[in-house]
Amino acid sequence: MSAVLRAEGLWKSFGDNAVLRGVDVALDAHEVVALIGASGSGKSTLLRCLGLLEPIDDGQIWLGDEDISDPRIDANRVRARFGAVFQSYNLFPHLSVLANVTLASRVVHKRSKQDAEARALELLDRIGLADFAKAHPDRLSGGQQQRAAIVRALATDPEVLLLDEITSALDPELVGEVLELVRQLADDGRTILMATHEMAFARDVADRVVFLDQGVIVEQGTPAEVFGAPREARTRAFLSRFTG
Ligand code: ADP
Ligand code: MG
């Protein structure tokens, strides 16, 4: 049981729409897993369920050796062990970049203002945004905002990063700088589960690719296996849309 995050038999419905239909998934330490699948296949729901941002109907989830699907668990404490970044609107618009980045470390992890700010400035400096620390998010480009959102997710040293199509709302010329930061995090040994439509990036950076179709994991393997020699007809049909 070396998995950092593991889920078995996850079921989730919205009304009579069964969105996750018995999903098993696991992430090892330092593993980067790309979650691919058509729009509506359940990628966001899976990420949200894993991060306890959405209640599940059935199944179990372990973070380390703790059963975080146990209803008696303190969900806020568990959520603080994840870092999550979504497609857009990640930063609080009324707070400075620095306040955004330090908020969780101060409120959830009870770090002092001084400690939290020192750590935040170090992280912002690493991505070239230290000069924007006092600025509000609307002064930043979309790519800078997403990089700041990633840094905010990192500020609490999360065990797992959940990234949900973090480049899909960006203008094409801004995608590269965000993917480059994710690549650095992968090189740093972070444990990452990312839903993405960036197939070239997934092929390059992911250790494993998981293909979700209609709430079921149809196929998974290394990028070479899934992109190079997909076994399932549904995977081939999905991928053919990207290769044209
Ligand atoms: P993906 O991220 O792969 O595009 P989602 O997980 O967002 O897929 O959505 C899967 C299905 O669940 C869709 O049919 C969507 O309409 C539905 N869904 C997602 N979130 C909700 C919600 N909060 N309420 C009702 N239906 C939802
Ligand atoms: Mg989604």
XYZ file of N, CA and C and ligand atoms in Angstrom:
760
model
N 0.846 -1.208 0.000
C 0.000 0.000 0.000
C 0.868 1.240 0.000
N 1.579 1.465 -1.130
C 2.455 2.623 -1.189
C 1.762 3.827 -1.810
N 0.497 3.654 -2.223
C -0.198 4.751 -2.898
C -0.380 5.937 -1.948
N -0.176 7.137 -2.500
C -0.440 8.354 -1.734
C -1.948 8.592 -1.681
N -2.585 8.347 -2.815
C -4.029 8.542 -2.917
C -4.596 7.326 -3.646
N -5.684 6.796 -3.106
C -6.253 5.584 -3.717
C -7.760 5.619 -3.544
N -8.456 5.279 -4.612
C -9.919 5.220 -4.520
C -10.379 3.901 -5.108
N -11.402 3.337 -4.500
C -11.975 2.089 -5.005
C -13.479 2.191 -5.082
N -14.006 1.790 -6.249
C -15.455 1.690 -6.420
C -16.209 2.985 -6.216
N -15.662 4.081 -6.774
C -16.336 5.372 -6.593
C -17.562 5.482 -7.489
N -18.661 5.793 -6.860
C -19.916 6.082 -7.567
C -20.380 7.464 -7.174
N -20.830 8.209 -8.206
C -21.364 9.545 -7.954
C -22.433 9.861 -8.992
N -23.605 10.222 -8.526
C -24.684 10.645 -9.431
C -25.119 12.051 -9.096
N -25.568 12.765 -10.113
C -26.292 14.018 -9.916
C -27.713 13.733 -10.378
N -28.645 13.640 -9.473
C -29.990 13.215 -9.833
C -29.919 11.800 -10.401
N -30.476 11.587 -11.582
C -30.402 10.237 -12.161
C -29.256 10.117 -13.170
N -28.357 11.110 -13.160
C -27.193 11.070 -14.052
C -26.009 10.439 -13.302
N -25.735 9.171 -13.572
C -24.623 8.480 -12.914
C -23.324 8.891 -13.591
N -22.567 9.758 -12.940
C -21.396 10.394 -13.558
C -20.123 9.574 -13.318
N -19.969 9.011 -12.129
C -18.865 8.073 -11.865
C -19.496 6.721 -11.569
N -19.034 5.702 -12.298
C -19.697 4.405 -12.206
C -18.691 3.319 -11.847
N -18.210 3.405 -10.614
C -17.298 2.374 -10.136
C -15.860 2.626 -10.554
N -15.335 3.794 -10.178
C -13.968 4.169 -10.569
C -12.964 3.709 -9.508
N -11.938 3.004 -9.945
C -10.775 2.659 -9.112
C -9.591 3.453 -9.663
N -8.895 4.146 -8.795
C -7.738 4.908 -9.271
C -6.743 5.041 -8.120
N -5.458 5.060 -8.448
C -4.443 5.206 -7.402
C -3.288 6.026 -7.939
N -2.670 6.762 -7.029
C -1.519 7.610 -7.368
C -0.382 7.254 -6.426
N 0.744 6.878 -6.978
C 1.912 6.624 -6.141
C 2.634 7.934 -5.837
N 3.477 7.906 -4.840
C 4.269 9.088 -4.507
C 5.089 9.507 -5.722
N 5.112 10.803 -5.988
C 5.893 11.421 -7.071
C 5.369 11.075 -8.468
N 4.198 10.452 -8.499
C 3.675 10.084 -9.808
C 2.873 11.234 -10.411
N 2.994 11.399 -11.730
C 2.206 12.393 -12.455
C 1.252 11.637 -13.367
N -0.038 11.776 -13.094
C -1.050 11.038 -13.858
C -1.937 12.028 -14.611
N -2.060 11.801 -15.908
C -2.929 12.634 -16.736
C -4.263 11.926 -16.899
N -5.323 12.648 -16.595
C -6.684 12.129 -16.726
C -7.257 12.732 -18.000
N -7.532 11.870 -18.973
C -8.060 12.361 -20.244
C -9.453 11.789 -20.473
N -10.196 12.437 -21.346
C -11.548 11.986 -21.645
C -12.362 13.143 -22.189
N -13.417 12.809 -22.912
C -14.251 13.829 -23.535
C -14.876 14.725 -22.474
N -15.308 15.871 -22.911
C -16.049 16.776 -22.046
C -17.307 16.055 -21.557
N -17.549 16.091 -20.256
C -18.711 15.420 -19.687
C -18.452 13.988 -19.254
N -17.213 13.506 -19.425
C -16.921 12.108 -19.073
C -16.781 11.900 -17.565
N -16.654 12.989 -16.803
C -16.590 12.859 -15.340
C -15.252 13.221 -14.725
N -14.344 13.828 -15.501
C -13.006 14.149 -14.999
C -13.063 15.102 -13.803
N -13.790 16.204 -13.979
C -13.856 17.182 -12.883
C -14.533 16.578 -11.662
N -15.581 15.822 -11.893
C -16.284 15.199 -10.770
C -15.349 14.258 -10.018
N -14.553 13.492 -10.745
C -13.610 12.582 -10.094
C -12.607 13.364 -9.247
N -12.037 14.424 -9.820
C -11.064 15.218 -9.053
C -11.718 15.823 -7.823
N -12.933 16.331 -7.999
C -13.615 16.964 -6.868
C -13.970 15.955 -5.782
N -14.380 14.755 -6.202
C -14.692 13.712 -5.205
C -13.427 13.303 -4.448
N -12.329 13.135 -5.171
C -11.082 12.713 -4.523
C -10.626 13.750 -3.505
N -10.797 15.028 -3.834
C -10.361 16.103 -2.948
C -11.387 16.479 -1.893
N -12.430 15.685 -1.773
C -13.528 15.914 -0.805
C -14.227 17.251 -1.031
N -14.292 17.658 -2.298
C -15.032 18.873 -2.628
C -16.445 18.520 -3.068
N -16.705 17.232 -3.156
C -18.000 16.723 -3.614
C -18.219 15.403 -2.882
N -19.392 15.201 -2.273
C -19.620 13.928 -1.574
C -19.819 12.778 -2.567
N -19.343 11.605 -2.221
C -19.536 10.436 -3.085
C -20.761 9.659 -2.617
N -21.294 8.842 -3.525
C -22.450 8.009 -3.168
C -21.992 6.659 -2.643
N -20.873 6.183 -3.195
C -20.374 4.877 -2.760
C -18.888 4.792 -3.097
N -18.189 3.912 -2.381
C -16.770 3.720 -2.629
C -15.949 4.179 -1.435
N -14.639 4.042 -1.587
C -13.733 4.433 -0.520
C -12.534 5.181 -1.086
N -12.030 6.120 -0.316
C -10.859 6.911 -0.726
C -9.874 6.936 0.433
N -8.629 6.625 0.127
C -7.581 6.705 1.139
C -6.548 7.756 0.730
N -6.160 8.574 1.689
C -5.045 9.504 1.497
C -3.973 9.006 2.461
N -2.869 8.522 1.904
C -1.943 7.771 2.746
C -2.687 6.564 3.280
N -2.617 6.312 4.569
C -3.355 5.146 5.080
C -4.630 5.553 5.819
N -5.061 6.800 5.582
C -6.289 7.264 6.231
C -7.482 7.145 5.281
N -8.545 6.539 5.764
C -9.785 6.444 4.975
C -10.501 7.786 5.046
N -10.340 8.586 3.985
C -10.918 9.941 4.009
C -12.368 9.941 3.540
N -12.880 8.776 3.146
C -14.305 8.691 2.796
C -15.147 8.325 4.011
N -14.504 8.128 5.140
C -15.215 7.885 6.387
C -16.009 9.147 6.744
N -17.319 9.042 6.865
C -18.125 10.246 7.125
C -17.775 10.974 8.425
N -17.080 10.292 9.325
C -16.735 10.946 10.603
C -15.494 11.829 10.496
N -14.876 11.815 9.290
C -13.621 12.534 9.132
C -13.851 14.058 9.161
N -12.849 14.800 9.578
C -12.901 16.263 9.504
C -12.483 16.664 8.083
N -13.481 16.936 7.243
C -13.211 17.156 5.819
C -12.298 18.360 5.577
N -12.440 19.400 6.372
C -11.589 20.576 6.159
C -10.118 20.268 6.409
N -9.882 19.446 7.419
C -8.500 19.061 7.704
C -7.933 18.255 6.534
N -8.750 17.359 5.961
C -8.293 16.544 4.834
C -8.096 17.404 3.587
N -9.042 18.316 3.326
C -8.921 19.181 2.139
C -7.616 19.973 2.165
N -7.158 20.323 3.349
C -5.933 21.109 3.478
C -4.694 20.302 3.084
N -4.852 18.989 2.926
C -3.714 18.150 2.512
C -3.628 18.042 0.990
N -4.618 18.618 0.293
C -4.608 18.664 -1.173
C -4.323 20.084 -1.619
N -3.733 20.204 -2.807
C -3.695 21.494 -3.484
C -4.524 21.338 -4.738
N -5.439 22.264 -4.981
C -6.307 22.137 -6.152
C -6.281 23.422 -6.972
N -6.224 23.243 -8.287
C -6.309 24.383 -9.202
C -7.306 24.018 -10.296
N -8.190 24.954 -10.613
C -9.249 24.698 -11.578
C -9.011 25.499 -12.846
N -9.979 25.358 -13.748
C -9.880 25.987 -15.055
C -9.711 27.513 -14.953
N -10.496 28.133 -14.115
C -10.436 29.600 -14.023
C -10.995 30.067 -12.692
N -10.909 31.360 -12.465
C -11.400 31.998 -11.238
C -10.823 31.352 -9.990
N -9.540 31.151 -9.986
C -8.905 30.521 -8.836
C -8.553 31.512 -7.733
N -8.209 32.739 -8.143
C -7.726 33.705 -7.155
C -8.881 34.582 -6.671
N -8.829 34.975 -5.413
C -9.824 35.904 -4.890
C -9.512 37.285 -5.444
N -10.460 37.886 -6.192
C -10.148 39.149 -6.883
C -9.901 40.328 -5.948
N -10.460 40.273 -4.737
C -10.342 41.419 -3.834
C -9.092 41.354 -2.963
N -8.314 40.277 -3.101
C -7.088 40.141 -2.305
C -5.866 40.289 -3.197
N -4.777 40.812 -2.633
C -3.526 40.882 -3.387
C -3.038 39.478 -3.699
N -2.118 39.385 -4.651
C -1.529 38.089 -4.986
C -0.909 37.464 -3.733
N -0.183 38.286 -2.978
C 0.466 37.773 -1.767
C -0.573 37.260 -0.755
N -1.651 38.014 -0.580
C -2.692 37.586 0.367
C -3.356 36.299 -0.108
N -3.540 36.172 -1.429
C -4.086 34.933 -1.967
C -3.195 33.740 -1.632
N -1.894 33.944 -1.859
C -0.964 32.827 -1.693
C -0.813 32.443 -0.223
N -0.925 33.423 0.665
C -0.683 33.133 2.087
C -1.948 32.719 2.843
N -3.102 32.922 2.238
C -4.358 32.751 2.985
C -4.471 31.376 3.653
N -4.310 30.317 2.849
C -4.516 28.975 3.423
C -3.459 28.642 4.468
N -2.211 29.046 4.220
C -1.183 28.714 5.218
C -1.448 29.434 6.531
N -2.031 30.636 6.430
C -2.292 31.370 7.671
C -3.540 30.858 8.383
N -4.617 30.661 7.610
C -5.893 30.313 8.242
C -5.955 28.824 8.587
N -5.595 27.982 7.628
C -5.751 26.539 7.848
C -4.563 25.966 8.606
N -3.374 26.363 8.197
C -2.181 25.776 8.801
C -1.606 26.628 9.933
N -2.269 27.753 10.214
C -1.921 28.588 11.375
C -0.458 29.037 11.384
N 0.073 29.267 10.186
C 1.436 29.819 10.152
C 1.372 31.309 10.471
N 2.462 31.844 11.011
C 2.499 33.280 11.283
C 2.510 34.030 9.957
N 2.070 35.292 10.013
C 2.045 36.126 8.812
C 3.441 36.197 8.197
N 4.413 36.384 9.061
C 5.802 36.536 8.603
C 6.295 35.281 7.868
N 6.066 34.124 8.473
C 6.481 32.857 7.859
C 5.775 32.620 6.540
N 4.450 32.832 6.565
C 3.643 32.581 5.370
C 4.088 33.505 4.240
N 4.366 34.768 4.559
C 4.757 35.714 3.514
C 6.156 35.430 2.983
N 7.041 35.007 3.861
C 8.396 34.683 3.407
C 8.353 33.513 2.419
N 7.570 32.500 2.771
C 7.434 31.325 1.905
C 6.762 31.707 0.587
N 5.709 32.542 0.666
C 4.976 32.953 -0.532
C 5.878 33.753 -1.466
N 6.679 34.668 -0.903
C 7.549 35.493 -1.741
C 8.620 34.654 -2.416
N 9.084 33.647 -1.694
C 10.074 32.740 -2.273
C 9.468 32.010 -3.481
N 8.233 31.523 -3.304
C 7.552 30.817 -4.394
C 7.244 31.756 -5.559
N 6.771 32.960 -5.252
C 6.456 33.918 -6.319
C 7.719 34.327 -7.065
N 8.807 34.467 -6.326
C 10.073 34.836 -6.949
C 10.519 33.753 -7.929
N 10.301 32.499 -7.532
C 10.721 31.389 -8.382
C 9.992 31.387 -9.722
N 8.754 31.909 -9.742
C 8.027 31.954 -11.019
C 8.017 33.367 -11.613
N 8.896 34.224 -11.091
C 9.047 35.556 -11.675
C 7.897 36.503 -11.395
N 7.148 36.262 -10.324
C 5.995 37.120 -10.037
C 6.123 37.886 -8.720
N 7.330 37.913 -8.157
C 7.496 38.612 -6.872
C 7.106 40.080 -6.982
N 7.354 40.688 -8.145
C 7.017 42.102 -8.317
C 5.518 42.357 -8.284
N 4.726 41.306 -8.460
C 3.269 41.453 -8.463
C 2.652 41.113 -7.103
N 3.485 40.874 -6.093
C 2.965 40.399 -4.805
C 1.867 41.303 -4.250
N 2.049 42.612 -4.383
C 1.084 43.545 -3.796
C -0.059 43.884 -4.747
N 0.034 43.385 -5.979
C -0.996 43.711 -6.977
C -2.230 42.826 -6.800
N -3.347 43.288 -7.337
C -4.548 42.462 -7.359
C -4.505 41.568 -8.609
N -5.178 40.430 -8.558
C -5.095 39.479 -9.668
C -5.437 40.067 -11.034
N -6.338 41.059 -11.087
C -6.720 41.574 -12.413
C -5.583 42.317 -13.124
N -4.498 42.580 -12.411
C -3.328 43.190 -13.063
C -2.484 42.156 -13.786
N -2.765 40.865 -13.526
C -1.957 39.789 -14.101
C -2.624 39.237 -15.358
N -1.819 38.720 -16.265
C -2.368 38.006 -17.419
C -2.993 36.701 -16.925
N -3.785 36.065 -17.780
C -4.390 34.787 -17.400
C -3.351 33.739 -17.045
N -2.247 33.736 -17.788
C -1.192 32.767 -17.514
C -0.514 33.038 -16.183
N -0.296 34.329 -15.908
C 0.302 34.696 -14.608
C -0.656 34.344 -13.476
N -1.945 34.554 -13.689
C -2.921 34.217 -12.649
C -2.919 32.716 -12.365
N -2.857 31.917 -13.412
C -2.854 30.466 -13.190
C -1.559 30.019 -12.507
N -0.445 30.660 -12.855
C 0.801 30.303 -12.179
C 0.743 30.718 -10.714
N 0.144 31.875 -10.444
C -0.026 32.293 -9.045
C -0.958 31.319 -8.313
N -1.976 30.836 -9.015
C -2.905 29.878 -8.387
C -2.189 28.564 -8.051
N -1.277 28.158 -8.923
C -0.507 26.942 -8.656
C 0.384 27.151 -7.433
N 1.015 28.312 -7.396
C 1.876 28.638 -6.261
C 1.059 28.698 -4.964
N -0.153 29.233 -5.071
C -1.008 29.258 -3.886
C -1.312 27.835 -3.414
N -1.554 26.936 -4.371
C -1.837 25.550 -4.004
C -0.613 24.887 -3.364
N 0.575 25.342 -3.762
C 1.807 24.751 -3.236
C 2.182 25.288 -1.862
N 1.623 26.443 -1.515
C 2.086 27.154 -0.320
C 1.888 26.339 0.952
N 0.954 25.393 0.923
C 0.676 24.595 2.120
C 1.375 23.231 2.063
N 2.274 23.062 1.085
C 2.960 21.781 0.902
C 1.998 20.599 0.855
N 1.090 20.598 -0.107
C 0.091 19.529 -0.185
C 0.721 18.189 -0.569
N 0.059 17.120 -0.140
C 0.542 15.778 -0.486
C 0.228 15.425 -1.928
N -0.879 15.972 -2.436
C -1.310 15.693 -3.808
C -1.813 16.989 -4.432
N -1.426 17.209 -5.690
C -1.962 18.343 -6.445
C -3.015 17.837 -7.416
N -4.193 18.434 -7.378
C -5.273 18.114 -8.305
C -5.407 19.295 -9.257
N -5.121 19.072 -10.528
C -5.151 20.161 -11.511
C -6.234 19.853 -12.531
N -7.222 20.727 -12.614
C -8.362 20.452 -13.499
C -8.363 21.373 -14.706
N -7.821 20.885 -15.810
C -7.805 21.648 -17.074
C -7.388 23.093 -16.857
N -6.240 23.244 -16.232
C -5.831 24.578 -15.792
C -5.407 25.489 -16.937
N -5.280 24.949 -18.140
C -4.903 25.823 -19.264
C -6.050 26.036 -20.247
N -7.189 25.398 -20.022
C -8.187 25.415 -21.099
C -8.932 26.740 -21.236
N -8.843 27.625 -20.221
C -9.487 28.934 -20.388
C -8.497 29.998 -20.871
N -7.255 29.597 -21.147
C -6.213 30.579 -21.482
C -6.106 30.797 -22.983
N -5.708 32.013 -23.339
C -5.347 32.261 -24.729
C -4.167 31.358 -25.072
N -4.138 30.856 -26.300
C -3.112 29.859 -26.667
C -1.681 30.288 -26.334
N -1.380 31.585 -26.474
C 0.009 32.011 -26.249
C 0.386 31.993 -24.771
N -0.595 31.794 -23.880
C -0.304 31.784 -22.445
C -0.237 30.365 -21.869
N -0.571 29.384 -22.693
C -0.632 28.002 -22.204
C 0.760 27.499 -21.830
N 1.747 27.841 -22.653
C 3.088 27.294 -22.484
C 3.708 27.584 -21.132
N 3.550 28.822 -20.642
C 4.197 29.193 -19.377
C 3.590 28.427 -18.207
N 2.300 28.100 -18.317
C 1.640 27.359 -17.239
C 2.071 25.885 -17.283
N 2.104 25.324 -18.482
C 2.539 23.925 -18.609
C 3.995 23.783 -18.179
N 4.808 24.803 -18.464
C 6.210 24.751 -18.073
C 6.338 24.664 -16.547
N 5.486 25.397 -15.848
C 5.515 25.330 -14.384
C 5.093 23.935 -13.904
N 4.085 23.364 -14.537
C 3.666 22.003 -14.146
C 4.808 21.014 -14.401
N 5.499 21.211 -15.505
C 6.633 20.342 -15.806
C 7.699 20.438 -14.699
N 7.943 21.670 -14.233
C 8.922 21.838 -13.143
C 8.469 21.118 -11.876
N 7.168 21.192 -11.591
C 6.651 20.524 -10.388
C 6.800 19.013 -10.518
N 6.563 18.529 -11.720
C 6.743 17.095 -11.973
C 8.209 16.720 -11.747
N 9.118 17.554 -12.263
C 10.553 17.298 -12.083
C 10.951 17.380 -10.614
N 10.252 18.242 -9.856
C 10.522 18.368 -8.417
C 10.043 17.149 -7.632
N 9.265 16.280 -8.290
C 8.793 15.077 -7.602
C 7.436 15.217 -6.928
N 6.687 16.232 -7.335
C 5.336 16.379 -6.790
C 4.443 15.233 -7.273
N 3.435 14.933 -6.484
C 2.446 13.929 -6.863
C 1.252 14.679 -7.455
N 0.970 14.403 -8.723
C 0.004 15.239 -9.457
C -1.012 14.383 -10.210
N -2.281 14.727 -10.052
C -3.340 14.165 -10.894
C -3.940 15.328 -11.661
N -3.814 15.295 -12.999
C -4.270 16.442 -13.791
C -5.181 16.010 -14.918
N -6.377 16.610 -14.910
C -7.264 16.458 -16.058
C -6.770 17.422 -17.113
N -6.600 16.934 -18.332
C -6.043 17.809 -19.361
C -6.495 17.408 -20.753
N -6.558 18.433 -21.620
C -6.768 18.195 -23.051
C -5.472 18.385 -23.822
N -4.403 18.676 -23.088
C -3.113 18.917 -23.743
C -2.422 17.570 -23.941
N -2.759 16.895 -25.024
C -2.265 15.529 -25.220
C -0.744 15.480 -25.388
N -0.188 16.452 -26.083
C 1.265 16.449 -26.283
C 1.965 16.597 -24.937
N 1.393 17.439 -24.092
C 1.966 17.650 -22.768
C 1.835 16.379 -21.917
N 0.665 15.763 -21.969
C 0.451 14.521 -21.213
C 1.449 13.454 -21.657
N 1.660 13.364 -22.954
C 2.585 12.365 -23.494
C 4.004 12.604 -22.967
N 4.344 13.888 -22.883
C 5.685 14.293 -22.468
C 5.948 14.141 -20.980
N 4.966 14.537 -20.179
C 5.223 14.759 -18.757
C 4.630 13.668 -17.861
N 3.523 13.077 -18.279
C 2.851 12.131 -17.388
C 3.605 10.806 -17.305
N 3.565 10.199 -16.122
C 4.068 8.835 -15.969
C 3.008 7.836 -16.430
N 1.765 8.239 -16.256
C 0.661 7.336 -16.577
C -0.506 8.165 -17.093
N -1.242 7.586 -18.018
C -2.404 8.237 -18.601
C -3.623 7.381 -18.292
N -4.676 8.029 -17.818
C -5.923 7.333 -17.487
C -7.016 7.906 -18.379
N -7.683 7.028 -19.111
C -8.755 7.475 -20.014
C -10.105 7.154 -19.401
N -10.872 8.216 -19.167
C -12.199 8.095 -18.556
C -13.247 8.289 -19.649
N -14.214 7.407 -19.712
C -15.297 7.535 -20.683
C -16.609 7.198 -19.993
N -17.532 8.154 -19.992
C -18.847 7.969 -19.373
C -18.745 7.405 -17.957
N -17.807 7.973 -17.195
C -17.716 7.621 -15.786
C -17.038 6.307 -15.479
N -16.363 5.744 -16.485
C -15.661 4.474 -16.283
C -14.238 4.626 -16.805
N -13.265 4.088 -16.089
C -11.901 4.075 -16.617
C -11.808 2.930 -17.622
N -11.666 3.334 -18.876
C -11.690 2.361 -19.966
C -10.303 1.767 -20.175
N -9.287 2.589 -19.965
C -7.928 2.144 -20.267
C -6.943 3.024 -19.536
N -5.840 2.462 -19.095
C -4.757 3.270 -18.543
C -3.432 2.591 -18.795
N -2.388 3.391 -18.793
C -1.052 2.855 -19.039
C -0.067 3.993 -19.186
N 1.142 3.656 -19.610
C 2.123 4.707 -19.861
C 1.649 5.522 -21.065
N 2.172 6.739 -21.225
C 1.804 7.506 -22.430
C 2.098 6.725 -23.710
N 3.205 5.998 -23.725
C 3.533 5.227 -24.932
C 2.458 4.180 -25.205
N 1.975 3.541 -24.142
C 0.931 2.525 -24.325
C -0.382 3.138 -24.785
N -0.839 4.158 -24.042
C -2.187 4.689 -24.319
C -2.216 5.493 -25.624
N -1.179 6.312 -25.855
C -1.181 7.115 -27.080
C -0.631 6.326 -28.267
N 0.338 5.462 -27.992
C 1.015 4.763 -29.083
C 0.288 3.517 -29.544
N -0.343 2.815 -28.596
C -0.996 1.552 -28.958
C -2.227 1.335 -28.095
N -3.223 2.212 -28.231
C -4.433 2.058 -27.404
C -5.116 0.721 -27.693
N -5.511 0.043 -26.611
C -6.102 -1.291 -26.773
C -7.594 -1.228 -27.064
N -8.247 -0.192 -26.531
C -9.706 -0.154 -26.591
C -10.197 0.733 -27.742
N -11.255 0.280 -28.388
C -11.826 1.049 -29.501
C -12.250 2.448 -29.050
N -12.786 2.532 -27.820
C -13.248 3.841 -27.339
C -12.075 4.795 -27.152
N -10.933 4.270 -26.722
C -9.746 5.118 -26.578
C -9.282 5.595 -27.954
N -9.266 4.686 -28.895
C -8.824 5.065 -30.246
C -9.739 6.128 -30.837
N -11.042 5.957 -30.632
C -11.998 6.933 -31.177
C -11.769 8.307 -30.537
N -11.531 8.317 -29.228
C -11.292 9.590 -28.546
C -10.005 10.242 -29.061
N -8.941 9.476 -29.122
C -7.645 10.041 -29.508
C -7.627 10.489 -30.971
N -8.415 9.857 -31.804
C -8.396 10.213 -33.232
C -8.869 11.653 -33.433
N -9.624 12.176 -32.471
C -10.073 13.566 -32.572
C -8.900 14.532 -32.417
N -7.845 14.086 -31.770
C -6.717 14.985 -31.538
C -5.672 14.869 -32.629
N -5.619 13.707 -33.264
C -4.597 13.541 -34.284
C -5.144 13.919 -35.662
N -6.489 13.986 -35.764
C -7.114 14.456 -37.010
C -7.083 13.437 -38.116
P -15.681 16.613 -17.395
O -14.877 17.344 -16.381
O -15.040 15.361 -17.873
O -16.085 17.497 -18.544
P -17.756 16.679 -15.393
O -17.289 15.885 -14.242
O -17.670 18.145 -15.301
O -17.044 16.145 -16.716
O -19.270 16.351 -15.692
C -19.748 15.020 -15.862
C -21.262 15.046 -15.864
O -21.735 15.441 -14.580
C -21.869 16.002 -16.855
O -23.014 15.370 -17.391
C -22.268 17.186 -16.012
O -23.362 17.840 -16.549
C -22.610 16.527 -14.691
N -22.366 17.410 -13.536
C -21.171 17.834 -13.095
N -21.290 18.594 -12.000
C -22.621 18.667 -11.734
C -23.396 19.301 -10.714
N -22.833 20.016 -9.753
N -24.738 19.137 -10.774
C -25.321 18.401 -11.731
N -24.655 17.787 -12.719
C -23.318 17.895 -12.715
Mg -14.065 19.221 -16.363
